[in-house]
Short mmCIF file of C-alpha atoms in Angstrom, two decimals:
data_model
loop_
_atom_site.label_atom_id
_atom_site.label_comp_id
_atom_site.label_asym_id
_atom_site.label_seq_id
_atom_site.Cartn_x
_atom_site.Cartn_y
_atom_site.Cartn_z
CA MET A 196 83.38 115.27 -58.16
CA THR A 197 82.82 112.03 -58.13
CA TYR A 198 85.08 110.67 -55.37
CA PRO A 199 81.72 111.95 -52.99
CA ILE A 200 78.79 110.20 -55.25
CA HIS A 201 80.97 106.59 -54.44
CA ILE A 202 80.49 108.06 -50.77
CA LEU A 203 76.82 108.30 -51.12
CA ALA A 204 76.65 104.68 -53.15
CA ALA A 205 78.46 102.61 -50.76
CA ILE A 206 75.59 104.64 -47.83
CA GLY A 207 72.88 103.48 -50.13
CA ARG A 208 74.67 100.17 -51.40
CA ALA A 209 75.44 99.99 -46.62
CA THR A 210 71.21 100.43 -46.27
CA ILE A 211 69.48 98.91 -48.58
CA ALA A 212 71.28 95.88 -47.89
CA PHE A 213 70.57 96.33 -43.56
CA PHE A 214 66.60 97.00 -44.74
CA ALA A 215 66.98 94.05 -46.70
CA SER A 216 68.28 91.36 -43.91
CA ILE A 217 65.99 93.00 -41.49
CA GLY A 218 62.99 92.26 -44.46
CA SER A 219 64.28 88.23 -44.64
CA VAL A 220 64.55 88.08 -40.99
CA THR A 221 61.33 89.79 -40.81
CA LEU A 222 60.18 86.92 -43.37
CA PHE A 223 62.57 84.03 -41.79
CA ILE A 224 60.53 84.16 -38.50
CA ALA A 225 56.71 84.75 -40.38
CA HIS A 226 57.34 81.33 -41.29
CA THR A 227 58.77 79.76 -38.38
CA ILE A 228 55.86 80.69 -36.48
CA ARG A 229 53.48 79.45 -39.34
CA ALA A 230 55.31 75.96 -38.79
CA ILE A 231 55.36 75.53 -35.42
CA PHE A 232 51.76 75.78 -35.72
CA ALA A 233 50.46 73.93 -38.55
CA PRO A 234 51.27 70.28 -39.46
CA PRO A 235 52.71 68.00 -38.85
CA TYR A 236 54.52 68.27 -36.16
CA TYR A 237 57.86 66.40 -35.42
CA PRO A 238 57.51 65.56 -31.80
CA ARG A 239 60.65 63.51 -31.92
CA GLU A 240 63.06 66.29 -33.18
CA ILE A 241 60.76 68.74 -30.26
CA LEU A 242 62.34 66.14 -27.52
CA LYS A 243 65.46 66.11 -29.29
CA GLN A 244 65.98 69.44 -29.59
CA PHE A 245 64.78 69.74 -26.69
CA ILE A 246 67.73 67.62 -24.51
CA ALA A 247 70.41 68.86 -27.06
CA ILE A 248 69.31 72.74 -26.39
CA GLY A 249 68.67 72.90 -22.72
CA TYR A 250 69.39 69.80 -20.58
CA PHE A 251 73.02 70.29 -22.41
CA SER A 252 73.12 74.20 -20.82
CA LEU A 253 72.99 73.40 -17.67
CA PRO A 254 76.29 73.30 -17.15
CA VAL A 255 76.56 76.41 -18.88
CA VAL A 256 73.73 77.77 -17.28
CA GLY A 257 74.34 76.87 -13.86
CA LEU A 258 78.46 77.47 -13.50
CA THR A 259 77.31 80.76 -15.42
CA ALA A 260 75.10 81.72 -12.16
CA LEU A 261 76.74 80.57 -9.20
CA PHE A 262 80.19 82.33 -10.23
CA THR A 263 77.25 85.69 -10.73
CA GLY A 264 75.92 85.04 -7.60
CA ALA A 265 78.83 84.66 -6.06
CA ALA A 266 80.57 87.74 -6.81
CA LEU A 267 77.32 90.00 -7.14
CA ALA A 268 77.14 89.40 -3.40
CA LEU A 269 80.73 90.54 -2.53
CA GLN A 270 80.04 94.61 -5.46
CA ILE A 271 76.96 94.72 -3.51
CA TYR A 272 78.46 94.60 -0.12
CA ALA A 273 81.61 96.15 -0.38
CA GLY A 274 79.28 98.80 -2.73
CA GLY A 275 76.44 98.81 0.27
CA ALA A 276 79.53 99.76 3.40
CA ARG A 277 80.15 102.82 1.55
CA PHE A 278 76.53 104.18 3.08
CA ASN A 279 75.54 101.45 6.00
CA ALA A 280 73.64 99.17 3.61
CA GLU A 281 76.13 95.68 3.98
CA ALA A 282 72.40 93.91 4.81
CA VAL A 283 71.13 94.87 1.14
CA VAL A 284 72.75 92.02 -0.41
CA PRO A 285 69.98 89.17 0.05
CA SER A 286 67.19 91.17 -2.13
CA ILE A 287 69.89 92.65 -3.73
CA VAL A 288 71.28 89.27 -5.09
CA ALA A 289 68.17 87.92 -5.72
CA ILE A 290 66.44 90.78 -8.34
CA GLY A 291 69.46 92.05 -9.87
CA MET A 292 69.82 87.59 -10.17
CA VAL A 293 66.48 87.16 -11.36
CA ARG A 294 65.88 90.24 -13.09
CA GLU A 295 68.07 90.98 -14.98
CA LEU A 296 71.86 88.62 -15.10
CA GLY A 297 70.20 85.14 -14.30
CA PRO A 298 68.48 85.82 -17.87
CA VAL A 299 71.35 87.31 -19.86
CA LEU A 300 73.88 86.17 -18.85
CA GLY A 301 71.84 82.69 -19.35
CA GLY A 302 70.88 84.01 -22.64
CA LEU A 303 74.58 85.05 -23.59
CA MET A 304 75.91 81.60 -22.78
CA VAL A 305 73.22 79.51 -24.00
CA ALA A 306 73.71 81.93 -27.56
CA GLY A 307 77.15 81.39 -27.74
CA ARG A 308 76.50 76.87 -27.39
CA VAL A 309 73.56 77.05 -29.47
CA SER A 310 73.42 79.56 -31.85
CA SER A 311 76.43 78.45 -33.17
CA SER A 312 76.09 74.87 -33.23
CA ILE A 313 71.83 75.40 -35.03
CA ALA A 314 74.67 77.70 -37.29
CA ALA A 315 76.78 75.36 -38.52
CA GLU A 316 74.15 71.98 -38.18
CA ILE A 317 71.67 73.49 -40.75
CA GLY A 318 74.66 74.95 -42.91
CA THR A 319 76.38 72.02 -43.07
CA MET A 320 73.04 70.35 -44.74
CA ARG A 321 72.61 73.20 -47.21
CA VAL A 322 76.00 73.33 -47.99
CA THR A 323 75.59 69.22 -48.51
CA GLU A 324 71.92 69.84 -50.77
CA GLN A 325 70.94 67.71 -47.06
CA ILE A 326 67.97 71.03 -47.30
CA ASP A 327 67.60 69.84 -50.52
CA ALA A 328 67.27 66.10 -49.71
CA LEU A 329 64.10 67.51 -46.96
CA THR A 330 62.42 68.94 -50.29
CA THR A 331 62.63 65.98 -52.40
CA LEU A 332 61.63 63.78 -49.80
CA SER A 333 58.15 65.97 -49.72
CA THR A 334 59.78 67.77 -45.59
CA ASP A 335 59.94 70.49 -45.47
CA PRO A 336 62.76 71.87 -43.39
CA MET A 337 61.21 75.01 -41.61
CA LYS A 338 59.55 72.14 -40.36
CA TYR A 339 61.29 69.18 -39.34
CA LEU A 340 64.82 71.57 -38.66
CA VAL A 341 63.42 75.35 -38.75
CA ALA A 342 60.64 74.54 -36.56
CA PRO A 343 61.18 72.12 -33.49
CA ARG A 344 64.19 73.78 -32.53
CA THR A 345 62.51 76.89 -31.80
CA LEU A 346 60.52 75.60 -30.03
CA ALA A 347 62.83 74.42 -27.53
CA ALA A 348 64.56 77.30 -27.07
CA THR A 349 62.28 79.16 -26.01
CA ILE A 350 60.82 76.99 -24.24
CA GLY A 351 63.43 75.92 -23.31
CA LEU A 352 65.35 78.86 -22.07
CA PRO A 353 62.98 79.84 -19.38
CA ILE A 354 63.47 76.73 -17.94
CA LEU A 355 67.43 76.73 -17.86
CA ALA A 356 66.78 80.97 -16.35
CA GLY A 357 65.05 79.50 -13.34
CA ILE A 358 66.69 77.07 -12.23
CA GLY A 359 69.97 79.81 -13.30
CA ASP A 360 68.07 81.76 -11.19
CA VAL A 361 67.46 79.31 -8.08
CA ILE A 362 71.91 78.47 -8.50
CA GLY A 363 72.93 82.28 -8.45
CA ILE A 364 70.72 83.01 -5.38
CA MET A 365 72.26 80.58 -3.33
CA GLY A 366 75.88 81.44 -4.93
CA GLY A 367 75.30 84.65 -2.83
CA TYR A 368 74.47 82.66 -0.31
CA LEU A 369 77.59 81.03 0.32
CA VAL A 370 79.84 83.83 0.09
CA GLY A 371 77.61 86.30 2.55
CA THR A 372 77.06 83.36 5.30
CA THR A 373 80.31 81.78 4.72
CA ARG A 374 82.63 84.98 3.85
CA LEU A 375 80.51 88.22 4.89
CA GLY A 376 79.24 86.74 7.99
CA PHE A 377 75.18 87.07 7.23
CA ASN A 378 72.71 84.16 9.74
CA SER A 379 72.03 81.61 7.12
CA GLY A 380 68.26 82.03 8.12
CA ASN A 381 68.18 86.36 8.18
CA TYR A 382 70.02 85.79 4.51
CA ILE A 383 66.50 83.21 2.97
CA THR A 384 64.12 85.71 5.21
CA ASN A 385 65.43 88.51 3.36
CA THR A 386 65.54 87.31 0.12
CA ILE A 387 62.12 85.61 0.07
CA ASP A 388 60.87 88.79 1.58
CA PHE A 389 61.69 90.91 -1.27
CA LEU A 390 61.14 89.26 -4.47
CA GLU A 391 57.82 89.81 -6.32
CA THR A 392 56.38 87.49 -8.37
CA ALA A 393 56.14 89.98 -11.01
CA ASP A 394 60.38 89.81 -10.68
CA VAL A 395 59.77 86.70 -11.02
CA THR A 396 57.16 86.20 -14.68
CA SER A 397 59.25 89.59 -15.93
CA GLY A 398 62.74 86.80 -16.06
CA LEU A 399 61.21 84.26 -17.49
CA ILE A 400 59.88 85.54 -20.29
CA LYS A 401 62.46 87.33 -20.94
CA ALA A 402 64.55 84.16 -20.66
CA SER A 403 61.88 82.67 -24.03
CA VAL A 404 61.79 86.13 -25.39
CA PHE A 405 65.83 85.51 -26.31
CA GLY A 406 65.09 81.92 -26.00
CA PHE A 407 63.82 82.57 -29.62
CA ILE A 408 66.05 84.57 -30.85
CA ILE A 409 68.93 82.14 -30.19
CA ALA A 410 67.42 79.41 -32.26
CA ILE A 411 65.86 82.09 -34.91
CA MET A 412 69.14 83.99 -35.57
CA GLY A 413 70.66 80.51 -35.60
CA ALA A 414 68.09 78.86 -37.79
CA TYR A 415 68.19 82.26 -40.55
CA GLN A 416 71.95 82.30 -40.98
CA GLY A 417 72.75 78.76 -40.78
CA TYR A 418 69.43 78.50 -44.07
CA ASN A 419 70.89 81.09 -45.66
CA SER A 420 74.64 79.78 -44.86
CA GLY A 421 77.34 80.76 -48.09
CA ARG A 422 79.76 77.50 -50.09
CA GLY A 423 81.99 75.38 -48.38
CA ALA A 424 83.65 75.26 -45.60
CA GLN A 425 84.28 79.74 -44.84
CA GLY A 426 80.46 80.09 -45.69
CA VAL A 427 79.46 77.91 -42.79
CA GLY A 428 81.57 79.71 -40.61
CA ARG A 429 81.13 82.89 -41.05
CA ALA A 430 77.00 81.93 -41.07
CA THR A 431 78.42 80.54 -37.47
CA THR A 432 80.20 83.38 -35.93
CA ASN A 433 77.22 85.84 -37.75
CA ALA A 434 74.45 83.21 -35.11
CA VAL A 435 76.52 84.08 -32.51
CA VAL A 436 76.88 87.48 -33.20
CA SER A 437 73.24 89.11 -34.36
CA ALA A 438 72.55 86.06 -31.35
CA SER A 439 74.40 88.30 -28.33
CA VAL A 440 73.13 91.30 -29.50
CA LEU A 441 69.86 91.29 -30.45
CA ILE A 442 69.23 89.91 -26.69
CA LEU A 443 70.99 92.39 -25.26
CA ALA A 444 68.43 94.34 -27.48
CA ALA A 445 65.55 92.62 -26.22
CA ASN A 446 66.16 93.02 -23.09
CA TYR A 447 66.65 96.86 -23.34
CA ILE A 448 63.01 96.90 -24.17
CA LEU A 449 61.35 94.48 -22.51
CA ASN A 450 63.15 96.14 -19.71
CA GLU A 451 61.55 99.27 -20.54
CA LEU A 452 57.88 97.77 -21.21
CA PHE A 453 58.17 95.41 -18.50
CA PHE A 454 58.75 98.15 -15.29
CA PHE A 455 58.23 101.83 -17.04
CA ALA A 456 55.46 101.37 -19.47
CA MET B 202 56.62 62.37 -68.76
CA ILE B 203 58.09 65.12 -68.05
CA GLU B 204 58.87 68.30 -70.71
CA LEU B 205 60.32 71.63 -69.31
CA ARG B 206 59.00 74.73 -72.41
CA ASN B 207 61.54 77.61 -73.29
CA ILE B 208 62.72 77.82 -69.38
CA SER B 209 64.71 80.75 -68.81
CA LYS B 210 66.63 82.56 -65.69
CA SER B 211 69.36 84.15 -65.72
CA PHE B 212 71.32 84.88 -62.21
CA GLY B 213 71.99 89.16 -62.72
CA ALA B 214 72.93 89.13 -65.89
CA ASN B 215 73.45 86.27 -66.00
CA HIS B 216 72.34 84.43 -68.81
CA VAL B 217 71.80 80.68 -66.69
CA LEU B 218 69.37 79.19 -68.89
CA ARG B 219 68.00 80.56 -71.92
CA ASP B 220 65.14 78.80 -73.18
CA VAL B 221 65.16 75.47 -72.80
CA SER B 222 62.92 73.44 -74.66
CA LEU B 223 63.27 69.40 -73.01
CA LYS B 224 61.26 66.04 -73.64
CA VAL B 225 61.50 62.72 -71.00
CA ASP B 226 58.27 60.37 -72.70
CA GLN B 227 57.71 57.59 -69.52
CA GLY B 228 59.55 55.07 -68.89
CA LYS B 229 62.70 56.74 -71.57
CA SER B 230 65.60 58.01 -68.97
CA LEU B 231 67.84 61.57 -70.58
CA ALA B 232 71.03 62.03 -69.21
CA ILE B 233 71.90 66.56 -69.10
CA ILE B 234 75.68 66.74 -70.59
CA GLY B 235 77.75 70.14 -70.02
CA GLY B 236 80.56 71.10 -69.00
CA SER B 237 80.22 72.67 -65.54
CA GLY B 238 78.11 76.46 -65.16
CA THR B 239 76.39 75.37 -67.86
CA GLY B 240 73.09 75.48 -66.75
CA LYS B 241 72.63 71.52 -66.20
CA SER B 242 72.12 71.64 -62.19
CA VAL B 243 69.64 75.06 -62.17
CA THR B 244 67.44 72.74 -65.48
CA LEU B 245 66.75 70.29 -62.22
CA LYS B 246 66.80 72.92 -59.67
CA CYS B 247 64.04 75.04 -62.03
CA ILE B 248 61.96 71.13 -61.71
CA LEU B 249 62.15 70.73 -57.93
CA GLY B 250 61.08 74.29 -57.53
CA LEU B 251 64.52 75.25 -55.99
CA ILE B 252 64.66 77.80 -57.67
CA LYS B 253 61.52 78.99 -60.04
CA PRO B 254 62.32 80.06 -63.41
CA ASP B 255 62.16 84.23 -64.99
CA SER B 256 60.06 82.21 -67.88
CA GLY B 257 58.35 79.02 -69.17
CA GLU B 258 56.44 76.07 -68.58
CA ILE B 259 57.52 73.03 -66.88
CA LEU B 260 54.71 69.94 -67.67
CA ILE B 261 54.68 66.27 -65.92
CA ASP B 262 52.39 64.41 -67.57
CA ASN B 263 51.49 67.43 -69.47
CA GLN B 264 49.58 68.86 -66.41
CA SER B 265 51.59 72.25 -65.06
CA ILE B 266 53.79 71.22 -62.02
CA GLU B 267 52.93 74.60 -60.70
CA GLY B 268 50.64 74.45 -57.36
CA GLN B 269 51.36 70.15 -57.98
CA ARG B 270 54.84 70.04 -56.58
CA GLU B 271 53.36 67.22 -53.27
CA ALA B 272 51.51 64.94 -55.59
CA PHE B 273 55.10 65.00 -57.44
CA PHE B 274 58.01 65.12 -54.86
CA ALA B 275 55.04 61.48 -53.65
CA LYS B 276 56.37 59.73 -56.73
CA PHE B 277 60.08 61.24 -57.04
CA GLY B 278 63.43 59.48 -55.60
CA MET B 279 67.09 62.38 -56.09
CA LEU B 280 69.91 60.85 -55.86
CA PHE B 281 72.30 63.38 -55.36
CA GLN B 282 75.57 64.10 -56.11
CA GLY B 283 77.67 63.63 -53.03
CA GLY B 284 74.87 62.16 -51.60
CA ALA B 285 73.31 65.32 -49.02
CA LEU B 286 72.58 61.38 -45.97
CA PHE B 287 71.16 62.90 -43.47
CA ASP B 288 73.94 62.27 -41.28
CA SER B 289 72.28 62.92 -38.05
CA LEU B 290 70.39 59.84 -39.21
CA PRO B 291 71.28 56.07 -38.66
CA VAL B 292 71.37 54.46 -43.11
CA TRP B 293 68.44 52.61 -42.60
CA HIS B 294 65.76 55.12 -41.70
CA ASN B 295 68.02 57.15 -44.10
CA VAL B 296 66.38 54.73 -46.55
CA ALA B 297 62.91 54.94 -44.87
CA PHE B 298 62.99 58.75 -44.88
CA ARG B 299 59.81 59.13 -46.45
CA LEU B 300 58.18 55.53 -45.43
CA LEU B 301 58.62 56.33 -42.37
CA GLN B 302 55.96 59.89 -42.45
CA GLY B 303 53.28 56.72 -43.95
CA GLU B 304 51.65 54.88 -42.17
CA ARG B 305 53.17 51.95 -41.90
CA SER B 306 55.02 50.86 -38.79
CA LYS B 307 58.63 51.71 -37.65
CA GLU B 308 59.53 47.86 -38.30
CA GLU B 309 58.16 47.28 -41.65
CA CYS B 310 59.76 50.61 -42.55
CA ARG B 311 62.68 49.67 -41.52
CA ASP B 312 62.46 46.36 -43.51
CA ILE B 313 61.89 47.21 -46.57
CA ALA B 314 65.26 49.84 -46.17
CA ILE B 315 66.77 47.23 -45.82
CA GLN B 316 66.33 44.91 -49.10
CA LYS B 317 66.31 48.26 -50.48
CA LEU B 318 70.19 48.43 -49.80
CA LYS B 319 70.81 44.31 -50.26
CA ARG B 320 69.08 45.11 -53.78
CA VAL B 321 72.17 48.55 -53.64
CA GLY B 322 74.69 45.63 -52.70
CA LEU B 323 74.78 46.45 -49.66
CA GLN B 324 74.40 43.87 -46.52
CA GLU B 325 72.40 44.53 -43.53
CA ARG B 326 75.10 45.35 -41.37
CA VAL B 327 74.82 48.70 -42.70
CA ALA B 328 71.36 49.17 -42.29
CA ASP B 329 72.63 50.54 -38.60
CA LEU B 330 75.46 52.12 -39.35
CA PHE B 331 75.79 56.22 -39.70
CA PRO B 332 76.57 57.96 -43.15
CA ALA B 333 79.29 59.24 -41.43
CA GLU B 334 81.39 56.02 -41.63
CA LEU B 335 80.85 54.77 -44.54
CA SER B 336 82.88 54.83 -47.63
CA GLY B 337 81.86 57.50 -50.51
CA GLY B 338 80.64 54.38 -53.18
CA MET B 339 78.65 53.09 -50.07
CA GLN B 340 76.98 56.10 -49.60
CA LYS B 341 75.95 56.34 -53.18
CA ARG B 342 74.97 53.13 -52.51
CA VAL B 343 72.38 53.96 -49.91
CA GLY B 344 71.30 57.19 -52.03
CA LEU B 345 69.94 55.26 -54.58
CA ALA B 346 68.21 53.02 -52.11
CA ARG B 347 67.01 55.62 -50.23
CA ALA B 348 65.57 57.35 -53.64
CA ILE B 349 64.30 53.92 -54.77
CA ALA B 350 63.00 53.05 -51.24
CA ALA B 351 58.84 54.29 -52.24
CA ASP B 352 59.27 52.63 -55.36
CA PRO B 353 59.10 56.44 -57.44
CA GLU B 354 58.04 57.07 -61.61
CA ILE B 355 60.12 59.34 -61.41
CA ILE B 356 64.26 59.09 -60.86
CA PHE B 357 66.56 62.11 -61.12
CA PHE B 358 70.47 61.48 -60.79
CA ASP B 359 72.53 64.60 -59.87
CA GLU B 360 76.79 63.02 -60.71
CA PRO B 361 76.07 59.10 -60.07
CA THR B 362 79.47 58.65 -60.72
CA THR B 363 81.40 61.74 -59.45
CA GLY B 364 84.29 60.72 -57.18
CA LEU B 365 84.14 57.53 -57.64
CA ASP B 366 86.83 54.93 -59.11
CA PRO B 367 86.11 54.37 -61.94
CA ILE B 368 85.68 50.33 -61.41
CA MET B 369 82.86 51.58 -58.58
CA SER B 370 81.59 54.14 -61.21
CA GLY B 371 80.83 51.27 -63.38
CA VAL B 372 79.25 49.58 -60.55
CA ILE B 373 76.95 51.77 -59.71
CA ASN B 374 76.11 52.41 -63.11
CA GLU B 375 75.14 48.76 -64.17
CA LEU B 376 73.10 49.51 -61.29
CA ILE B 377 70.95 51.72 -62.35
CA ARG B 378 70.07 51.09 -65.29
CA GLU B 379 69.39 47.61 -63.66
CA ILE B 380 66.51 49.62 -61.17
CA VAL B 381 65.60 51.56 -63.99
CA THR B 382 64.75 48.96 -66.43
CA GLU B 383 63.20 46.65 -63.99
CA MET B 384 61.11 49.96 -62.01
CA GLY B 385 59.99 50.97 -65.44
CA ALA B 386 61.09 54.80 -63.74
CA THR B 387 61.09 57.95 -66.00
CA THR B 388 64.75 59.03 -64.78
CA MET B 389 66.15 61.85 -65.77
CA THR B 390 71.02 61.98 -64.73
CA ILE B 391 72.92 64.64 -64.80
CA THR B 392 76.49 64.13 -65.44
CA HIS B 393 79.54 65.12 -67.53
CA ASP B 394 81.09 60.88 -67.58
CA MET B 395 80.24 59.81 -71.07
CA THR B 396 80.31 56.45 -70.00
CA SER B 397 77.25 56.30 -67.62
CA VAL B 398 75.32 58.60 -70.72
CA ARG B 399 75.84 55.28 -72.68
CA ALA B 400 75.76 53.18 -69.96
CA ILE B 401 72.16 55.09 -68.90
CA ALA B 402 70.73 56.60 -71.47
CA ASP B 403 68.19 56.28 -73.73
CA HIS B 404 68.24 60.29 -74.97
CA VAL B 405 71.29 62.85 -74.14
CA ALA B 406 70.42 66.84 -74.55
CA MET B 407 73.40 68.62 -74.45
CA ILE B 408 73.48 72.39 -72.92
CA HIS B 409 75.90 74.51 -74.23
CA GLU B 410 75.70 77.86 -72.51
CA GLY B 411 72.64 77.38 -71.59
CA LYS B 412 70.47 76.85 -74.38
CA VAL B 413 70.38 72.83 -75.73
CA GLN B 414 72.61 72.79 -78.19
CA TRP B 415 72.32 68.76 -79.58
CA HIS B 416 69.87 66.40 -78.64
CA GLY B 417 68.70 62.77 -79.47
CA PRO B 418 69.49 59.25 -78.98
CA VAL B 419 72.17 57.88 -77.82
CA ALA B 420 73.25 56.03 -80.72
CA ASP B 421 73.15 59.63 -82.77
CA MET B 422 75.31 61.05 -80.73
CA ASP B 423 79.08 59.50 -82.04
CA ALA B 424 77.80 60.63 -85.45
CA ALA B 425 76.56 63.26 -84.78
CA SER B 426 78.45 66.24 -86.65
CA ASP B 427 78.16 69.43 -84.17
CA PRO B 428 80.93 69.82 -83.64
CA TYR B 429 80.23 71.52 -79.67
CA LEU B 430 79.43 67.67 -79.28
CA SER B 431 82.21 66.17 -80.77
CA GLN B 432 84.61 68.78 -78.28
CA PHE B 433 82.45 67.31 -75.13
CA LEU B 434 82.59 63.71 -77.23
CA THR B 435 86.15 63.26 -77.43
CA GLY B 436 87.26 65.99 -74.74
CA SER B 437 89.18 67.91 -77.09
CA ALA B 438 90.22 71.19 -74.84
CA GLN B 439 90.03 72.34 -79.67
CA GLY B 440 86.99 73.69 -80.66
CA PRO B 441 83.49 75.55 -80.38
CA ILE B 442 83.77 75.90 -76.89
CA GLU B 443 86.66 77.67 -74.61
CA ALA B 444 88.86 75.49 -72.36
CA VAL B 445 88.64 78.23 -70.19
CA ARG B 446 85.41 79.20 -68.09
#
């Protein structure tokens, strides 16, 4: 008789834990946004994080975009050949990269690189009492640690995605002109003619949202890290997993809003 | 003056602090002693506002600390157990962290930092190293230099000698005593190192199971008849304090 009650209790516990974590993430986000806008500001920290998050992610994002663009060109060519539509390669590569693959794959790669490092750094600071030390030195850790990282990622990701878009289209161009027999001039004209401003801006806005998610999940998990090496390890894993899943979910929701609302 | 009035704190069913009342007079040093997990750290964190007590009141110079923490931190310094130095910043920047937020120029802050480092027995060349490049004893000294950098009126020491060899412990104890005396600061120290207590403190409060078990001047400690305190002082496994916790 007690067996079904145990199951119910387990479901209840999981549900409560789920909503509790949604609540605490929401509060954390509200706190972060307040910390970004209210003084004091730490421009040096923002610049430092901008370099760590943006500049040092360039190789990862660039290589991801290059190979994705190249692979996309091959796939579209092969697929298009089934109904004699090989000519769409340049335009579809451009639209696919700019609207979807640039921001999403770039975001996921940066999530792996940046969410984990933010979670590990802030988690270690939590475990070694450095965050408590900041408080006693009259410095709000949300303003000094979380706000600069969030700001840097939110601004940095669209820039990375923009660069990724260009490199991805170039990857498609290289494959298109060397392997698929496209004329160089035609390829470029086709790319430019079919691409609309809304394609680019929607991709960049998505990247900005992904940047925000990456920094917030890293910071949230690190800030609430458990004790010891195990606690920091778990925070790091949780940061990458939650940031990646949230990026994909946010991507779907934003696509609905941008293109079907 | 720091005063705790009837502070209680529970985590779930675990009553960490039960009605703790303590008082440290201006310019005096109180050592809080007790075994691990008896509520010493929680007491300190309640004062810092890192943990919110369930009931009770904390007063600084007869005024409630609630809503006044910024003012409190402005005249406060703390030496953390593991140092809690910011490992992304060089030593001098750690020491001058609070000063750098004020009006002073960077050069001036650096000069003060070097002066404070010298006060705790470190050479100028240490200023540009990173915390990870220092030994445990040196990290404690840097932590001490950071705690006193802005000439605080109140200083907390959390296990100042934990993890140090006996000689280095002696050196740190002596430094703390000297610096506190010359600054005239009010201090609270958490420790279970009795050598430290005798070197640093004027008064002792022993916390056991979340309650103040014994409270009095250091000089009265050895003559006290409290069985809990005697057991703690002698470090005996036999007595009212359970050895298995």
